[in-house]
Short mmCIF file of C-alpha atoms and ligand atoms in Angstrom, two decimals:
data_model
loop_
_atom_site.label_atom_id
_atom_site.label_comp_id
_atom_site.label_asym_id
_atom_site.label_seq_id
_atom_site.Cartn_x
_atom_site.Cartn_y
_atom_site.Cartn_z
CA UNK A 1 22.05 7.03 -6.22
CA UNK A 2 21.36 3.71 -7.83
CA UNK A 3 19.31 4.47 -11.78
CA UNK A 4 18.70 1.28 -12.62
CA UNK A 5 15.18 1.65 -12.41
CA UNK A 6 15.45 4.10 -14.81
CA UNK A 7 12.43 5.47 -13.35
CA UNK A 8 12.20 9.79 -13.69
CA UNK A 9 8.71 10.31 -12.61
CA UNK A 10 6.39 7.89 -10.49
CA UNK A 11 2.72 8.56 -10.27
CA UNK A 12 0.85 7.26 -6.89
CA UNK A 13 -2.96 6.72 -7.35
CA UNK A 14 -4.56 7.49 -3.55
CA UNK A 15 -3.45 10.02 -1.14
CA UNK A 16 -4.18 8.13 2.03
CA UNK A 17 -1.51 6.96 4.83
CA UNK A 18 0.02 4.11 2.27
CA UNK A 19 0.26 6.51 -1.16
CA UNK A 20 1.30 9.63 1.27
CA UNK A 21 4.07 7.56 2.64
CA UNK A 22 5.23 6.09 -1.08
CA UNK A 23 5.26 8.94 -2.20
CA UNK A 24 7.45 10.26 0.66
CA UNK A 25 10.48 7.85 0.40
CA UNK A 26 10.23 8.49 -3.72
CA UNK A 27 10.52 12.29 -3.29
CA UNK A 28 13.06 11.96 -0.23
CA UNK A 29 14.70 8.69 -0.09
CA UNK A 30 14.83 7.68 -3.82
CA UNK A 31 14.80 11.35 -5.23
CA UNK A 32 12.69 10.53 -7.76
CA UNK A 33 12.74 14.00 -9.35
CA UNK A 34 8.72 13.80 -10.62
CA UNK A 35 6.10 12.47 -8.07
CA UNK A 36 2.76 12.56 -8.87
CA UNK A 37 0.44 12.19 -6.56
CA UNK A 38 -3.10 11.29 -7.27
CA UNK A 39 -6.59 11.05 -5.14
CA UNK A 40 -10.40 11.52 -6.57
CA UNK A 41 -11.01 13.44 -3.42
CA UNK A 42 -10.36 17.46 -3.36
CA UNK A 43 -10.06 16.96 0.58
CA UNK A 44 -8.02 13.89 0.74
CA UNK A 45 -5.66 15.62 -1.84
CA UNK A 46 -4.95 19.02 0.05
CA UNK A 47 -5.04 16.55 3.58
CA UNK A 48 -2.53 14.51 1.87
CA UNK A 49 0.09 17.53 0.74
CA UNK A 50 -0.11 18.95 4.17
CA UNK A 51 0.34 15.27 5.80
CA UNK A 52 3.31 15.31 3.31
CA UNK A 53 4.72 18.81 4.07
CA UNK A 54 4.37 17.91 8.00
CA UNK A 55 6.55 15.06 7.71
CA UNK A 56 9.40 16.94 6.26
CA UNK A 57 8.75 19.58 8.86
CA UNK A 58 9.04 16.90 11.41
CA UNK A 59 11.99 15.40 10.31
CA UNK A 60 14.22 19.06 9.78
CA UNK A 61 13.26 19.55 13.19
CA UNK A 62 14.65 16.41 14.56
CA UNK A 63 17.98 16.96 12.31
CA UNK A 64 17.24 13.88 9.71
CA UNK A 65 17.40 15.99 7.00
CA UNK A 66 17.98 19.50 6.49
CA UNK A 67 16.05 22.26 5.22
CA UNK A 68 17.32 22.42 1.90
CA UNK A 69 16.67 18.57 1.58
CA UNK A 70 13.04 18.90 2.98
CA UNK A 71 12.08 21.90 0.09
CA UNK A 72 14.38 19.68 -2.96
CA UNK A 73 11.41 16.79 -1.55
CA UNK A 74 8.43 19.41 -1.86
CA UNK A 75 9.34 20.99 -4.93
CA UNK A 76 9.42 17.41 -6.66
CA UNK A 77 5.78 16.66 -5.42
CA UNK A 78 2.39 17.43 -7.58
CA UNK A 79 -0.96 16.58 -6.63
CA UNK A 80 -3.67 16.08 -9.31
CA UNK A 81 -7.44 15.22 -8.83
CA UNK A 82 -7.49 12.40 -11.66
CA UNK A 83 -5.98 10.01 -13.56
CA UNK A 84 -6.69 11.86 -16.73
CA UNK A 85 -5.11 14.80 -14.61
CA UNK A 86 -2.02 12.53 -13.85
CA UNK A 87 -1.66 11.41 -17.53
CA UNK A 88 -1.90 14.87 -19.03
CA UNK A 89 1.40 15.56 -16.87
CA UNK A 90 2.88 13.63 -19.65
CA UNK A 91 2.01 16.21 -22.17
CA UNK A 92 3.67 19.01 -20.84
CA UNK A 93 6.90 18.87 -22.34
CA UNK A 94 8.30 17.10 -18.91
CA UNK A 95 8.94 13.16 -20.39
CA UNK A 96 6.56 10.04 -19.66
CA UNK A 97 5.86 8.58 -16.48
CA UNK A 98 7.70 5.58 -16.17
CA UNK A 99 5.80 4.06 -12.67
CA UNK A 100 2.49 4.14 -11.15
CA UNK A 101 1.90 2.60 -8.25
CA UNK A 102 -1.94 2.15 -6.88
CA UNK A 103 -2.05 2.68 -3.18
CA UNK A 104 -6.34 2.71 -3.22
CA UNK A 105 -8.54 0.77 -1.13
CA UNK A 106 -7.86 -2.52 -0.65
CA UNK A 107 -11.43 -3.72 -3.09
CA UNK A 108 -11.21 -5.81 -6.22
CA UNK A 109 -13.53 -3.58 -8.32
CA UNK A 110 -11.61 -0.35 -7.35
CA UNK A 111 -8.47 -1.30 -8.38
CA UNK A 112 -9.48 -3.26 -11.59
CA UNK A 113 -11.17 -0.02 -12.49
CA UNK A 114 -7.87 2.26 -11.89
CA UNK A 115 -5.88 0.02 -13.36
CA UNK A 116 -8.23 -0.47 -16.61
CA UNK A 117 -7.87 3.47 -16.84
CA UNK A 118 -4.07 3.76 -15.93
CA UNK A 119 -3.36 1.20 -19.40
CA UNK A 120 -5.78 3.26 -21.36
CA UNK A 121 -4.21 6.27 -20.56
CA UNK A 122 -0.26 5.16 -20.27
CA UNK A 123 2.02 4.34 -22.66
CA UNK A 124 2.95 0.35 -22.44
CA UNK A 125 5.87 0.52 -21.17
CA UNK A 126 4.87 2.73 -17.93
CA UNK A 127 5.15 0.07 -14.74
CA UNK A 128 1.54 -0.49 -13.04
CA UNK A 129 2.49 -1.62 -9.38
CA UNK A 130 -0.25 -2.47 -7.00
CA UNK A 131 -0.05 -1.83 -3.85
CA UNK A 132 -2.32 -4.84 -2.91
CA UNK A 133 -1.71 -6.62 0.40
CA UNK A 134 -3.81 -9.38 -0.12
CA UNK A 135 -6.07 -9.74 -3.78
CA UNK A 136 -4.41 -11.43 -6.63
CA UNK A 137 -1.84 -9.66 -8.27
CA UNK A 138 -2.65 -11.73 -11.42
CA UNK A 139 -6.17 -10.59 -11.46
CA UNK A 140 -5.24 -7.01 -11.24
CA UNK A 141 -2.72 -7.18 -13.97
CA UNK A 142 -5.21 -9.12 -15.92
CA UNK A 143 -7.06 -5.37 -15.86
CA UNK A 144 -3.77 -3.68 -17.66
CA UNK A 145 -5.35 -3.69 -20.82
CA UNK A 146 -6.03 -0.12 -22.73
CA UNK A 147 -9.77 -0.32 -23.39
CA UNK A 148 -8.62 0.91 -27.01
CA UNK A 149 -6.78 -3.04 -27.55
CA UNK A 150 -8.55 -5.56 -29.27
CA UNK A 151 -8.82 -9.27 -27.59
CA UNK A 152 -5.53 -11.33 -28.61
CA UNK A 153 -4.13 -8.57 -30.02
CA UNK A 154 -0.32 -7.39 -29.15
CA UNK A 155 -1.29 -4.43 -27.02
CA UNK A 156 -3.84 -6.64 -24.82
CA UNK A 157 -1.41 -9.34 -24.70
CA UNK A 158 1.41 -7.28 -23.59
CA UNK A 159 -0.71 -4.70 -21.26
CA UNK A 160 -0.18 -7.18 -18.47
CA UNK A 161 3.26 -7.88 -18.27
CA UNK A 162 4.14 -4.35 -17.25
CA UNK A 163 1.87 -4.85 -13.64
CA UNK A 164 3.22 -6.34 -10.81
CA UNK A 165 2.75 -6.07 -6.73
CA UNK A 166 4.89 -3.81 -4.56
CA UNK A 167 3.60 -4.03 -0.75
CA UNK A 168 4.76 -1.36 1.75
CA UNK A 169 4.21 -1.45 4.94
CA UNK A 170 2.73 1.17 7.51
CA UNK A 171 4.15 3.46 8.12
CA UNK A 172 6.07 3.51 4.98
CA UNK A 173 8.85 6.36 5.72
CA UNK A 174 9.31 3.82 9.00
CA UNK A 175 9.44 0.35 7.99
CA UNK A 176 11.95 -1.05 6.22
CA UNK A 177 10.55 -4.02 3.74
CA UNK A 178 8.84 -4.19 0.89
CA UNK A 179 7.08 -7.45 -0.39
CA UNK A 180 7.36 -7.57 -4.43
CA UNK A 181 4.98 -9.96 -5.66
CA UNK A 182 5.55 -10.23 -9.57
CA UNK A 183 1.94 -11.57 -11.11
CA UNK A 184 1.91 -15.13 -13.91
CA UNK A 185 2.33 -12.01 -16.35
CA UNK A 186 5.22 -9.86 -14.99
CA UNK A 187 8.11 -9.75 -17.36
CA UNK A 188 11.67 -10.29 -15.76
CA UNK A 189 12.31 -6.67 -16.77
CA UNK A 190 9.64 -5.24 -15.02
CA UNK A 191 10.12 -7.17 -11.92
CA UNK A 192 13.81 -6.37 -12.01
CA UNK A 193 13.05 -2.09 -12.43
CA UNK A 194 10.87 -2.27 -9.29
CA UNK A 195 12.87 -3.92 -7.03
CA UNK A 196 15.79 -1.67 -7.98
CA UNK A 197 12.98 1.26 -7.58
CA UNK A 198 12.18 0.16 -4.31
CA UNK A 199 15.82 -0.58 -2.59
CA UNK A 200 16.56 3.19 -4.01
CA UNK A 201 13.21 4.02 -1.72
CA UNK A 202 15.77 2.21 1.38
CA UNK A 203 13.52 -0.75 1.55
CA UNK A 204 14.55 -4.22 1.83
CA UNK A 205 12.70 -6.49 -0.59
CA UNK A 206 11.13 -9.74 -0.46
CA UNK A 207 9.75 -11.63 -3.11
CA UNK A 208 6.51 -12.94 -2.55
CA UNK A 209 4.24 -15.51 -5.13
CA UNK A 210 1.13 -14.70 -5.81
CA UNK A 211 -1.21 -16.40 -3.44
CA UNK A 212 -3.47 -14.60 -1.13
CA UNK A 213 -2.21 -12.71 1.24
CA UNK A 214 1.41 -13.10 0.22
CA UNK A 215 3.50 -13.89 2.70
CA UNK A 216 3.34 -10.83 4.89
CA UNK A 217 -0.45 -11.14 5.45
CA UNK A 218 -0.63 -14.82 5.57
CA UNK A 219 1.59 -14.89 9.10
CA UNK A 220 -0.20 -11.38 9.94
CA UNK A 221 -3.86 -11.56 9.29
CA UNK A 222 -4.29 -15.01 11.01
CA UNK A 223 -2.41 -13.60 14.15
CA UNK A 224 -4.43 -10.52 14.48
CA UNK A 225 -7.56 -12.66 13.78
CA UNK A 226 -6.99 -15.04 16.78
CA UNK A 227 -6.05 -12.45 19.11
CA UNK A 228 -9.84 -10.48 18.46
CA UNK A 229 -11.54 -14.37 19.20
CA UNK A 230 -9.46 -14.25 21.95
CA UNK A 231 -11.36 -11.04 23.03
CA UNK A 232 -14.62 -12.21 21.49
CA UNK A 233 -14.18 -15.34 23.89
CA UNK A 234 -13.43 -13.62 26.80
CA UNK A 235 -10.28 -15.05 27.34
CA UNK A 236 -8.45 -11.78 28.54
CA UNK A 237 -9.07 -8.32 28.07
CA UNK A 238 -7.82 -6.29 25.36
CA UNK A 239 -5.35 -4.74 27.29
CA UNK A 240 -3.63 -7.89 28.38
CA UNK A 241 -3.88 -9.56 25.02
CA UNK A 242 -1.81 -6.80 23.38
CA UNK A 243 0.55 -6.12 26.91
CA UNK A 244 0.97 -10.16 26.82
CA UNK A 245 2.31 -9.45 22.93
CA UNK A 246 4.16 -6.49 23.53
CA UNK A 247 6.17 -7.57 26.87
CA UNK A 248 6.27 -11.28 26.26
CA UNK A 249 7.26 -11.36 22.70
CA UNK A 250 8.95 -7.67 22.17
CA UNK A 251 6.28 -6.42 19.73
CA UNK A 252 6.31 -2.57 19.21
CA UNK A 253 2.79 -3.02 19.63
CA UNK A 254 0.08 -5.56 20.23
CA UNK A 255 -2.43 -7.25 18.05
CA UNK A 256 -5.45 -5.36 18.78
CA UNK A 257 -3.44 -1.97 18.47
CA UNK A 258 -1.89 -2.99 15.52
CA UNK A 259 -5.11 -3.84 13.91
CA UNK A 260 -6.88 -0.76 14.76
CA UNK A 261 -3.76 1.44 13.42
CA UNK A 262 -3.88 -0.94 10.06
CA UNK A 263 -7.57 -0.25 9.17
CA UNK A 264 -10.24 -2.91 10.75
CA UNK A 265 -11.70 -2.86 7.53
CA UNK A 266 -8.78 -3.96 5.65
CA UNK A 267 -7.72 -6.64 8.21
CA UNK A 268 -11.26 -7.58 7.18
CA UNK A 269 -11.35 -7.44 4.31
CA UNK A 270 -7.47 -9.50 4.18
CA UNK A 271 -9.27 -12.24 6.18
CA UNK A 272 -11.90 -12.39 3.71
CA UNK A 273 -9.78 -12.81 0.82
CA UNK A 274 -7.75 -15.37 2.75
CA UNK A 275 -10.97 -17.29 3.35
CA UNK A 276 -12.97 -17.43 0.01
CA UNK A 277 -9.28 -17.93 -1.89
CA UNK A 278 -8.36 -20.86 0.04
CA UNK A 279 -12.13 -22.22 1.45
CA UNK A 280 -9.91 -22.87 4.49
CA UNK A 281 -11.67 -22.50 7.72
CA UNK A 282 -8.70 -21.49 9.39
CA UNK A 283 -9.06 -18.37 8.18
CA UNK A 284 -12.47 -17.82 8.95
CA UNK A 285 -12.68 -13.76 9.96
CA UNK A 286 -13.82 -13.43 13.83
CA UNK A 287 -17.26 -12.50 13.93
CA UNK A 288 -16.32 -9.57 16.16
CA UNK A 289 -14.00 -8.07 13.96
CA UNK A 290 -16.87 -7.91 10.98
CA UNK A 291 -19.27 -6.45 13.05
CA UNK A 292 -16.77 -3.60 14.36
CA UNK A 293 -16.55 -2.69 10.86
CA UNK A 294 -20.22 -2.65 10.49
CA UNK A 295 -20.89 -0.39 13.17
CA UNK A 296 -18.27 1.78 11.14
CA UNK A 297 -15.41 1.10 14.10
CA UNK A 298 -12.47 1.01 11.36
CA UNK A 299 -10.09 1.90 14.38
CA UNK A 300 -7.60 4.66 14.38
CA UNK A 301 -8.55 6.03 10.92
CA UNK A 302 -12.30 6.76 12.40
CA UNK A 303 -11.64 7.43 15.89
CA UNK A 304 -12.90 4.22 17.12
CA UNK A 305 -11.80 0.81 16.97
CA UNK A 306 -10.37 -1.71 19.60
CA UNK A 307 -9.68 1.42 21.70
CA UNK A 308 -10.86 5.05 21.42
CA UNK A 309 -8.75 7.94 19.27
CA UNK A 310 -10.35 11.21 20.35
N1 CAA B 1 4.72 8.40 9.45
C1 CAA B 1 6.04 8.67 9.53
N2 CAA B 1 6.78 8.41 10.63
C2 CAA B 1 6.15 7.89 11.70
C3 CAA B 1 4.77 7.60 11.70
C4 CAA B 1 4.05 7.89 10.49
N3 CAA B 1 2.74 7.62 10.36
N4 CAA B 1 4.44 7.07 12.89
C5 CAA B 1 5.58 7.04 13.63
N5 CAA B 1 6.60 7.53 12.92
C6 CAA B 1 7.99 7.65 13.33
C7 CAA B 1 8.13 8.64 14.48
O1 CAA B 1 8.22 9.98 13.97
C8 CAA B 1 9.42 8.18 15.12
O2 CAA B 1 10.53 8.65 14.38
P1 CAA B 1 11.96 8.96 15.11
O3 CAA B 1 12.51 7.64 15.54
O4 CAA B 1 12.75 9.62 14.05
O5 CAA B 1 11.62 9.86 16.29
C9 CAA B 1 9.37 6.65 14.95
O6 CAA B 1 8.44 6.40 13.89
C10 CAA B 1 8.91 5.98 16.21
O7 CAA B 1 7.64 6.53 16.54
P2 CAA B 1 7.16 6.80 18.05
O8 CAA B 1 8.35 7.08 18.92
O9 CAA B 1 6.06 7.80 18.01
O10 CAA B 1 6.42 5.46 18.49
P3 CAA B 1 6.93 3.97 18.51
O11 CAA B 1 8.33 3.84 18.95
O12 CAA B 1 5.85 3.25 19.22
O13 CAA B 1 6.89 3.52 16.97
C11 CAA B 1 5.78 2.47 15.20
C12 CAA B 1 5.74 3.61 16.20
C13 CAA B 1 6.94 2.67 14.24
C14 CAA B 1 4.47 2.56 14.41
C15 CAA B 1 5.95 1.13 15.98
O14 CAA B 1 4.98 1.03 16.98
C16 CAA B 1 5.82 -0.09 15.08
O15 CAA B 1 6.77 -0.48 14.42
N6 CAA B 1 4.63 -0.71 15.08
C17 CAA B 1 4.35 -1.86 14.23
C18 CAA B 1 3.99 -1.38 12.87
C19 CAA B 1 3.69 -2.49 11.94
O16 CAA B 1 3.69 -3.67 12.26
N7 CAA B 1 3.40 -2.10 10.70
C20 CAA B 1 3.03 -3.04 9.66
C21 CAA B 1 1.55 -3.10 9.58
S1 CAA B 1 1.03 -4.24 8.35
C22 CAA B 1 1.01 -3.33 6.95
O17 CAA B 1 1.24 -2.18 6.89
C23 CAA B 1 0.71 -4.04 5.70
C24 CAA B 1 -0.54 -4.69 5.50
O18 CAA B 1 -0.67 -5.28 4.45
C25 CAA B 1 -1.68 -4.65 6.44
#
């Protein structure tokens, strides 16, 4: 096992698909012997462990692992309601955490606010990743600042350079890349720890800069786009927009599937950020596709999207 990320414990701020999964390949694939898990929600956080626990269940019964492998995975896993929670984990004799990685929703204001509170509550050298698939990685790092630091002083300036973007993909115990995007302020050290953290995860990385949508979501989001004004236009049905994508090009699944198992409302809210950040009308989101997310159709998440989940 590769320790040149040094890292002992990793924290992982939401307990939804994306942080359930990272924290999945840390405890299993990258034994990271500490994994914190985090969520705000009491019922996301016992979902979450039992979404967890399942997996490893799943996997000793198809002979991936073995049981002894499955409860070495669980026994490294805590789940905490807070961040104040996750930082006080620190105080118990056990070591610092040395990674966090936010796997929230995919809004500007949530994650400058967890991040503002993860560098007021970390020590400076703890790595803030983002798990960001389409806002500015700059930005966010921008919010690594303890609210203790005063302006142009050493903490404030250095707050940022520890924050960077690490981009998994759904489902993250599955696929096998992930996108780093270091921000202006990411130090070479920092950049060079989470890599090493994520190849010890089995992921492939890419290095991404830090323009909207990085590269993953800049070939993605446009695709998916065109394929739900294909629908709006009635230029096929669903059904043979995604069967045209699966059997003529060999996707594992087609557009409209893949956007309803992403999240609507983040392939929204991706299009969105690839529109106002450019002003390019290329990226203009399909009307459609906004107001499936304002009828609260978010796809497979919600039981609705594209096609029906119940
Ligand atoms: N968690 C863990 N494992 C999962 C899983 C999940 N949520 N969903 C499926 N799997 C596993 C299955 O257990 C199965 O494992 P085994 O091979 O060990 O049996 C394997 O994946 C294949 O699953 P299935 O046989 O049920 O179904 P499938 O062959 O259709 O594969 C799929 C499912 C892997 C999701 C495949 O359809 C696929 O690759 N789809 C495309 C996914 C994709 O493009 N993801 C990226 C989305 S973009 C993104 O995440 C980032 C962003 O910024 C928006």
């Amino acid at each position: 096992m590769s320790l040149k990320h040094g890292i002992k414990t990793v924290g992982v701020v939401g307990m939804g698909q994306m942080g359930m999964g990272i924290g999945y390949v840390s405890a299993l694939k990258a034994q990271i012997p500490r994994v914190i898990m985090c969520d705000a929600s009491p019922a996301q956080v016992t979902k979450g462990v039992s979404f967890f626990e399942g997996l490893l269940a799943k996997d000793v019964k198809k002979g991936k692992i073995s049981q002894e492998q499955a409860d070495a995975a669980r026994a490294r896993l805590t789940a905490v309601g807070s961040i104040e929670e996750l930082a006080a984990c620190q105080q118990e004799g056990a070591g610092s955490i040395d990674m966090v990685i936010e796997a929230a929703t995919e809004s500007l204001p949530i994650k400058l606010k967890i991040f503002g509170s993860l560098a007021t509550q970390l020590p400076l050298d703890t790595i803030l990743a983002t798990n960001t698939s389409s806002i500015s990685v700059s930005k966010i790092a921008a919010a690594a600042v303890s609210e203790r630091a005063e302006k142009g002083s050493r903490e404030a300036w250095e707050g940022p350079k520890r924050a960077l973007g690490l981009h998994f993909f759904n489902p993250v115990p599955v696929m096998s890349l992930v996108e780093l995007i270091p921000a202006l302020q990411t130090s070479e050290s920092v950049t060079a720890r989470a890599r090493a953290f994520a190849e010890a995860c089995g992921k492939t990385v890419t290095t991404s800069q830090d323009v909207p949508g990085f590269v993953s979501n800049r070939l993605l989001m446009p695709f998916i786009n065109e394929a739900v004004m294909c629908l709006e236009q009635g230029i096929a049905s669903k059904e043979d927009i995604d069967t045209t994508l699966k059997l003529g090009m060999n996707h594992p699944m087609g557009p409209l599937v893949l956007a309803d198992f992403i999240g609507l409302d983040t392939c929204l809210a991706i299009m969105e950020t690839l529109y106002r950040e450019t002003a390019d009308s290329k990226y203009r989101p399909a009307v459609l596709l906004g107001r499936m997310v304002d009828a609260g159709w978010y796809g497979k998440k919600s039981g609705k999207g594209f096609y029906d989940y119940t």
